[in-house]
């Protein structure tokens, strides 16, 4: 068993908005990334993902509707739903999504 400080892991990442796989649990990836206030373009996935704000705040546009995810909150992004990250999103984000072969 191992212990990881998620914020320290994210702070060591060289690039904002580029997630890094911290671990795999079963058929899921645990990813962490840094948000720096910039927007991230709209995307869709063919899988559901969990977006967990570890610190800071994330502003999303989900199907064109604003969604705010605060520190300590999780947003479950359903498969095939268009979503974008809006400006002002900052802090540390953990993403849980399926391992892709």
Tab-separated table of N, CA and C in Angstrom:
chain	number	residue	atom	x	y	z
A	1	UNK	N	0.848	-1.177	0.000
A	1	UNK	CA	0.000	0.000	0.000
A	1	UNK	C	0.891	1.238	0.000
A	2	UNK	N	0.480	2.262	-0.761
A	2	UNK	CA	1.269	3.485	-0.801
A	2	UNK	C	0.379	4.699	-0.596
A	3	UNK	N	1.026	5.792	-0.197
A	3	UNK	CA	0.314	7.035	0.064
A	3	UNK	C	0.919	8.115	-0.821
A	4	UNK	N	0.043	8.960	-1.401
A	4	UNK	CA	0.484	10.037	-2.281
A	4	UNK	C	-0.233	11.326	-1.910
A	5	UNK	N	0.519	12.408	-1.818
A	5	UNK	CA	-0.097	13.724	-1.635
A	5	UNK	C	-0.473	14.227	-3.018
A	6	UNK	N	-1.768	14.280	-3.293
A	6	UNK	CA	-2.246	14.609	-4.632
A	6	UNK	C	-1.826	16.002	-5.082
A	7	UNK	N	-1.864	16.965	-4.204
A	7	UNK	CA	-1.470	18.336	-4.566
A	7	UNK	C	0.007	18.370	-4.936
A	8	UNK	N	0.852	17.675	-4.176
A	8	UNK	CA	2.281	17.635	-4.496
A	8	UNK	C	2.505	16.980	-5.853
A	9	UNK	N	1.766	15.912	-6.140
A	9	UNK	CA	1.878	15.238	-7.432
A	9	UNK	C	1.510	16.207	-8.559
A	10	UNK	N	0.399	16.921	-8.382
A	10	UNK	CA	-0.047	17.880	-9.408
A	10	UNK	C	0.940	19.027	-9.554
A	11	UNK	N	1.442	19.541	-8.445
A	11	UNK	CA	2.378	20.669	-8.502
A	11	UNK	C	3.656	20.314	-9.253
A	12	UNK	N	4.030	19.043	-9.247
A	12	UNK	CA	5.248	18.610	-9.932
A	12	UNK	C	5.042	18.412	-11.435
A	13	UNK	N	3.797	18.460	-11.900
A	13	UNK	CA	3.537	18.282	-13.329
A	13	UNK	C	4.082	19.488	-14.099
A	14	UNK	N	4.692	19.241	-15.271
A	14	UNK	CA	5.327	20.340	-16.002
A	14	UNK	C	4.364	21.246	-16.775
A	15	UNK	N	3.132	20.778	-17.019
A	15	UNK	CA	2.219	21.506	-17.897
A	15	UNK	C	0.823	21.581	-17.301
A	16	UNK	N	0.179	22.733	-17.447
A	16	UNK	CA	-1.220	22.860	-17.062
A	16	UNK	C	-2.088	22.132	-18.081
A	17	UNK	N	-3.226	21.645	-17.628
A	17	UNK	CA	-4.241	21.017	-18.473
A	17	UNK	C	-3.764	19.742	-19.175
A	18	UNK	N	-2.692	19.139	-18.704
A	18	UNK	CA	-2.255	17.851	-19.234
A	18	UNK	C	-2.244	16.874	-18.071
A	19	UNK	N	-3.200	15.952	-18.080
A	19	UNK	CA	-3.314	15.025	-16.959
A	19	UNK	C	-2.220	13.970	-17.010
A	20	UNK	N	-1.914	13.451	-15.839
A	20	UNK	CA	-0.947	12.377	-15.707
A	20	UNK	C	-1.602	11.266	-14.895
A	21	UNK	N	-1.440	10.030	-15.352
A	21	UNK	CA	-2.032	8.894	-14.635
A	21	UNK	C	-1.225	8.655	-13.370
A	22	UNK	N	-1.893	8.752	-12.248
A	22	UNK	CA	-1.289	8.506	-10.948
A	22	UNK	C	-1.343	7.019	-10.613
A	23	UNK	N	-2.474	6.380	-10.970
A	23	UNK	CA	-2.654	4.962	-10.657
A	23	UNK	C	-3.773	4.393	-11.515
A	24	UNK	N	-3.813	3.082	-11.561
A	24	UNK	CA	-4.937	2.367	-12.159
A	24	UNK	C	-5.549	1.494	-11.079
A	25	UNK	N	-6.876	1.552	-10.991
A	25	UNK	CA	-7.620	0.744	-10.028
A	25	UNK	C	-8.664	-0.020	-10.815
A	26	UNK	N	-8.504	-1.330	-10.869
A	26	UNK	CA	-9.412	-2.127	-11.680
A	26	UNK	C	-9.329	-1.674	-13.117
A	27	UNK	N	-10.454	-1.266	-13.676
A	27	UNK	CA	-10.485	-0.817	-15.069
A	27	UNK	C	-10.531	0.711	-15.188
A	28	UNK	N	-10.132	1.394	-14.117
A	28	UNK	CA	-10.177	2.868	-14.124
A	28	UNK	C	-8.804	3.483	-13.907
A	29	UNK	N	-8.584	4.616	-14.584
A	29	UNK	CA	-7.416	5.459	-14.344
A	29	UNK	C	-7.758	6.476	-13.275
A	30	UNK	N	-6.791	6.797	-12.446
A	30	UNK	CA	-6.867	7.940	-11.538
A	30	UNK	C	-5.853	8.931	-12.095
A	31	UNK	N	-6.348	10.072	-12.576
A	31	UNK	CA	-5.483	11.080	-13.195
A	31	UNK	C	-5.548	12.366	-12.380
A	32	UNK	N	-4.482	13.144	-12.447
A	32	UNK	CA	-4.431	14.433	-11.769
A	32	UNK	C	-3.905	15.460	-12.756
A	33	UNK	N	-4.439	16.681	-12.671
A	33	UNK	CA	-3.916	17.773	-13.489
A	33	UNK	C	-4.048	19.092	-12.760
A	34	UNK	N	-3.289	20.078	-13.257
A	34	UNK	CA	-3.333	21.436	-12.723
A	34	UNK	C	-4.167	22.299	-13.649
A	35	UNK	N	-5.019	23.126	-13.049
A	35	UNK	CA	-5.803	24.107	-13.805
A	35	UNK	C	-5.208	25.489	-13.516
A	36	UNK	N	-5.101	26.330	-14.548
A	36	UNK	CA	-4.430	27.629	-14.363
A	36	UNK	C	-5.282	28.836	-14.718
A	37	UNK	N	-6.582	28.692	-14.724
A	37	UNK	CA	-7.447	29.830	-15.027
A	37	UNK	C	-7.815	29.956	-16.488
A	38	UNK	N	-7.139	29.215	-17.350
A	38	UNK	CA	-7.439	29.252	-18.778
A	38	UNK	C	-8.610	28.329	-19.094
A	39	UNK	N	-9.232	28.550	-20.203
A	39	UNK	CA	-10.324	27.672	-20.634
A	39	UNK	C	-9.737	26.418	-21.277
A	40	UNK	N	-10.585	25.414	-21.449
A	40	UNK	CA	-10.202	24.187	-22.153
A	40	UNK	C	-11.335	23.892	-23.128
A	41	UNK	N	-11.024	23.592	-24.383
A	41	UNK	CA	-12.066	23.487	-25.408
A	41	UNK	C	-13.071	22.371	-25.171
A	42	UNK	N	-14.216	22.529	-25.791
A	42	UNK	CA	-15.301	21.546	-25.664
A	42	UNK	C	-14.858	20.182	-26.194
A	43	UNK	N	-15.356	19.153	-25.535
A	43	UNK	CA	-15.065	17.781	-25.934
A	43	UNK	C	-16.211	16.879	-25.501
A	44	UNK	N	-16.251	15.696	-26.052
A	44	UNK	CA	-17.169	14.648	-25.612
A	44	UNK	C	-16.371	13.358	-25.531
A	45	UNK	N	-16.865	12.427	-24.743
A	45	UNK	CA	-16.227	11.121	-24.602
A	45	UNK	C	-17.299	10.050	-24.771
A	46	UNK	N	-16.875	8.866	-25.139
A	46	UNK	CA	-17.823	7.755	-25.227
A	46	UNK	C	-17.893	6.986	-23.912
A	47	UNK	N	-17.434	7.601	-22.835
A	47	UNK	CA	-17.441	6.999	-21.505
A	47	UNK	C	-17.795	8.073	-20.475
A	48	UNK	N	-18.255	7.637	-19.326
A	48	UNK	CA	-18.527	8.535	-18.203
A	48	UNK	C	-17.232	8.755	-17.438
A	49	UNK	N	-17.021	9.986	-16.965
A	49	UNK	CA	-15.840	10.285	-16.155
A	49	UNK	C	-16.260	11.077	-14.922
A	50	UNK	N	-15.498	10.902	-13.846
A	50	UNK	CA	-15.712	11.668	-12.629
A	50	UNK	C	-14.675	12.774	-12.572
A	51	UNK	N	-15.127	13.998	-12.340
A	51	UNK	CA	-14.252	15.163	-12.205
A	51	UNK	C	-14.318	15.614	-10.750
A	52	UNK	N	-13.204	15.510	-10.045
A	52	UNK	CA	-13.148	15.815	-8.621
A	52	UNK	C	-12.212	17.001	-8.414
A	53	UNK	N	-12.739	18.113	-7.913
A	53	UNK	CA	-11.914	19.292	-7.638
A	53	UNK	C	-11.312	19.120	-6.249
A	54	UNK	N	-9.993	18.928	-6.217
A	54	UNK	CA	-9.297	18.730	-4.945
A	54	UNK	C	-9.065	20.049	-4.225
A	55	UNK	N	-8.704	21.075	-4.982
A	55	UNK	CA	-8.613	22.430	-4.440
A	55	UNK	C	-8.864	23.406	-5.584
A	56	UNK	N	-9.326	24.580	-5.226
A	56	UNK	CA	-9.675	25.577	-6.238
A	56	UNK	C	-11.129	25.465	-6.649
A	57	UNK	N	-11.393	25.759	-7.924
A	57	UNK	CA	-12.765	25.755	-8.434
A	57	UNK	C	-12.731	25.532	-9.937
A	58	UNK	N	-13.729	24.800	-10.442
A	58	UNK	CA	-13.829	24.552	-11.873
A	58	UNK	C	-15.173	25.065	-12.365
A	59	UNK	N	-15.125	25.782	-13.484
A	59	UNK	CA	-16.323	26.295	-14.127
A	59	UNK	C	-16.491	25.548	-15.446
A	60	UNK	N	-17.601	24.856	-15.589
A	60	UNK	CA	-17.874	24.064	-16.783
A	60	UNK	C	-19.029	24.655	-17.570
A	61	UNK	N	-19.042	24.338	-18.844
A	61	UNK	CA	-20.218	24.531	-19.681
A	61	UNK	C	-20.617	23.129	-20.121
A	62	UNK	N	-21.777	22.673	-19.665
A	62	UNK	CA	-22.249	21.322	-19.958
A	62	UNK	C	-23.515	21.447	-20.793
A	63	UNK	N	-23.418	21.019	-22.036
A	63	UNK	CA	-24.543	21.210	-22.965
A	63	UNK	C	-24.957	22.671	-23.029
A	64	UNK	N	-23.974	23.577	-22.902
A	64	UNK	CA	-24.248	25.007	-22.967
A	64	UNK	C	-24.718	25.629	-21.663
A	65	UNK	N	-24.890	24.827	-20.618
A	65	UNK	CA	-25.345	25.330	-19.314
A	65	UNK	C	-24.158	25.454	-18.356
A	66	UNK	N	-24.079	26.540	-17.570
A	66	UNK	CA	-22.967	26.695	-16.636
A	66	UNK	C	-23.097	25.758	-15.429
A	67	UNK	N	-21.977	25.185	-15.032
A	67	UNK	CA	-21.906	24.325	-13.848
A	67	UNK	C	-20.641	24.719	-13.094
A	68	UNK	N	-20.775	24.998	-11.804
A	68	UNK	CA	-19.639	25.332	-10.961
A	68	UNK	C	-19.356	24.138	-10.046
A	69	UNK	N	-18.105	23.700	-10.027
A	69	UNK	CA	-17.697	22.587	-9.164
A	69	UNK	C	-16.663	23.132	-8.187
A	70	UNK	N	-16.999	23.145	-6.907
A	70	UNK	CA	-16.148	23.740	-5.885
A	70	UNK	C	-15.195	22.698	-5.298
A	71	UNK	N	-14.235	23.190	-4.556
A	71	UNK	CA	-13.273	22.345	-3.853
A	71	UNK	C	-14.000	21.271	-3.038
A	72	UNK	N	-13.570	20.034	-3.200
A	72	UNK	CA	-14.174	18.930	-2.465
A	72	UNK	C	-15.404	18.346	-3.135
A	73	UNK	N	-15.817	18.888	-4.275
A	73	UNK	CA	-16.997	18.382	-4.982
A	73	UNK	C	-16.591	17.538	-6.191
A	74	UNK	N	-17.507	16.656	-6.585
A	74	UNK	CA	-17.322	15.818	-7.757
A	74	UNK	C	-18.464	16.061	-8.725
A	75	UNK	N	-18.132	16.100	-10.010
A	75	UNK	CA	-19.149	16.182	-11.052
A	75	UNK	C	-19.010	14.945	-11.913
A	76	UNK	N	-20.098	14.215	-12.089
A	76	UNK	CA	-20.094	13.021	-12.916
A	76	UNK	C	-20.508	13.419	-14.326
A	77	UNK	N	-19.542	13.384	-15.236
A	77	UNK	CA	-19.778	13.767	-16.621
A	77	UNK	C	-20.207	12.520	-17.385
A	78	UNK	N	-21.444	12.503	-17.803
A	78	UNK	CA	-21.999	11.346	-18.518
A	78	UNK	C	-21.404	11.230	-19.921
A	79	UNK	N	-21.357	10.016	-20.414
A	79	UNK	CA	-20.856	9.752	-21.762
A	79	UNK	C	-21.655	10.539	-22.790
A	80	UNK	N	-20.964	10.987	-23.824
A	80	UNK	CA	-21.547	11.671	-24.986
A	80	UNK	C	-22.111	13.062	-24.695
A	81	UNK	N	-21.841	13.621	-23.528
A	81	UNK	CA	-22.331	14.957	-23.195
A	81	UNK	C	-21.226	15.978	-23.494
A	82	UNK	N	-21.485	16.943	-24.389
A	82	UNK	CA	-20.475	17.960	-24.681
A	82	UNK	C	-20.208	18.829	-23.449
A	83	UNK	N	-18.921	19.062	-23.195
A	83	UNK	CA	-18.556	19.890	-22.049
A	83	UNK	C	-17.249	20.622	-22.342
A	84	UNK	N	-17.126	21.802	-21.742
A	84	UNK	CA	-15.920	22.623	-21.876
A	84	UNK	C	-15.614	23.227	-20.514
A	85	UNK	N	-14.350	23.536	-20.297
A	85	UNK	CA	-13.936	24.226	-19.078
A	85	UNK	C	-13.864	25.712	-19.407
A	86	UNK	N	-14.514	26.509	-18.575
A	86	UNK	CA	-14.580	27.953	-18.784
A	86	UNK	C	-13.411	28.653	-18.091
A	87	UNK	N	-13.082	29.883	-18.542
A	87	UNK	CA	-12.013	30.653	-17.900
A	87	UNK	C	-12.278	30.835	-16.405
A	88	UNK	N	-11.204	30.910	-15.641
A	88	UNK	CA	-11.304	31.099	-14.196
A	88	UNK	C	-11.137	29.811	-13.419
A	89	UNK	N	-11.181	28.675	-14.090
A	89	UNK	CA	-10.988	27.391	-13.416
A	89	UNK	C	-9.531	27.292	-12.967
A	90	UNK	N	-9.340	26.981	-11.696
A	90	UNK	CA	-7.984	26.957	-11.149
A	90	UNK	C	-7.896	25.922	-10.029
A	91	UNK	N	-6.692	25.439	-9.789
A	91	UNK	CA	-6.472	24.492	-8.705
A	91	UNK	C	-6.058	23.120	-9.221
A	92	UNK	N	-6.458	22.102	-8.480
A	92	UNK	CA	-6.067	20.731	-8.776
A	92	UNK	C	-7.304	19.900	-9.058
A	93	UNK	N	-7.269	19.154	-10.153
A	93	UNK	CA	-8.392	18.328	-10.577
A	93	UNK	C	-7.961	16.871	-10.647
A	94	UNK	N	-8.790	15.989	-10.106
A	94	UNK	CA	-8.594	14.551	-10.268
A	94	UNK	C	-9.682	14.043	-11.205
A	95	UNK	N	-9.277	13.227	-12.165
A	95	UNK	CA	-10.202	12.639	-13.132
A	95	UNK	C	-10.156	11.118	-12.973
A	96	UNK	N	-11.327	10.517	-12.905
A	96	UNK	CA	-11.411	9.059	-12.858
A	96	UNK	C	-12.153	8.636	-14.117
A	97	UNK	N	-11.450	7.875	-14.964
A	97	UNK	CA	-12.041	7.444	-16.225
A	97	UNK	C	-11.526	6.042	-16.585
A	98	UNK	N	-12.112	5.410	-17.575
A	98	UNK	CA	-11.714	4.042	-17.907
A	98	UNK	C	-10.315	3.966	-18.534
A	99	UNK	N	-9.646	2.872	-18.251
A	99	UNK	CA	-8.385	2.573	-18.930
A	99	UNK	C	-8.719	2.278	-20.376
A	100	UNK	N	-8.010	2.947	-21.283
A	100	UNK	CA	-8.232	2.739	-22.711
A	100	UNK	C	-7.098	1.876	-23.243
A	101	UNK	N	-7.428	0.834	-23.967
A	101	UNK	CA	-6.391	-0.050	-24.526
A	101	UNK	C	-5.759	0.546	-25.749
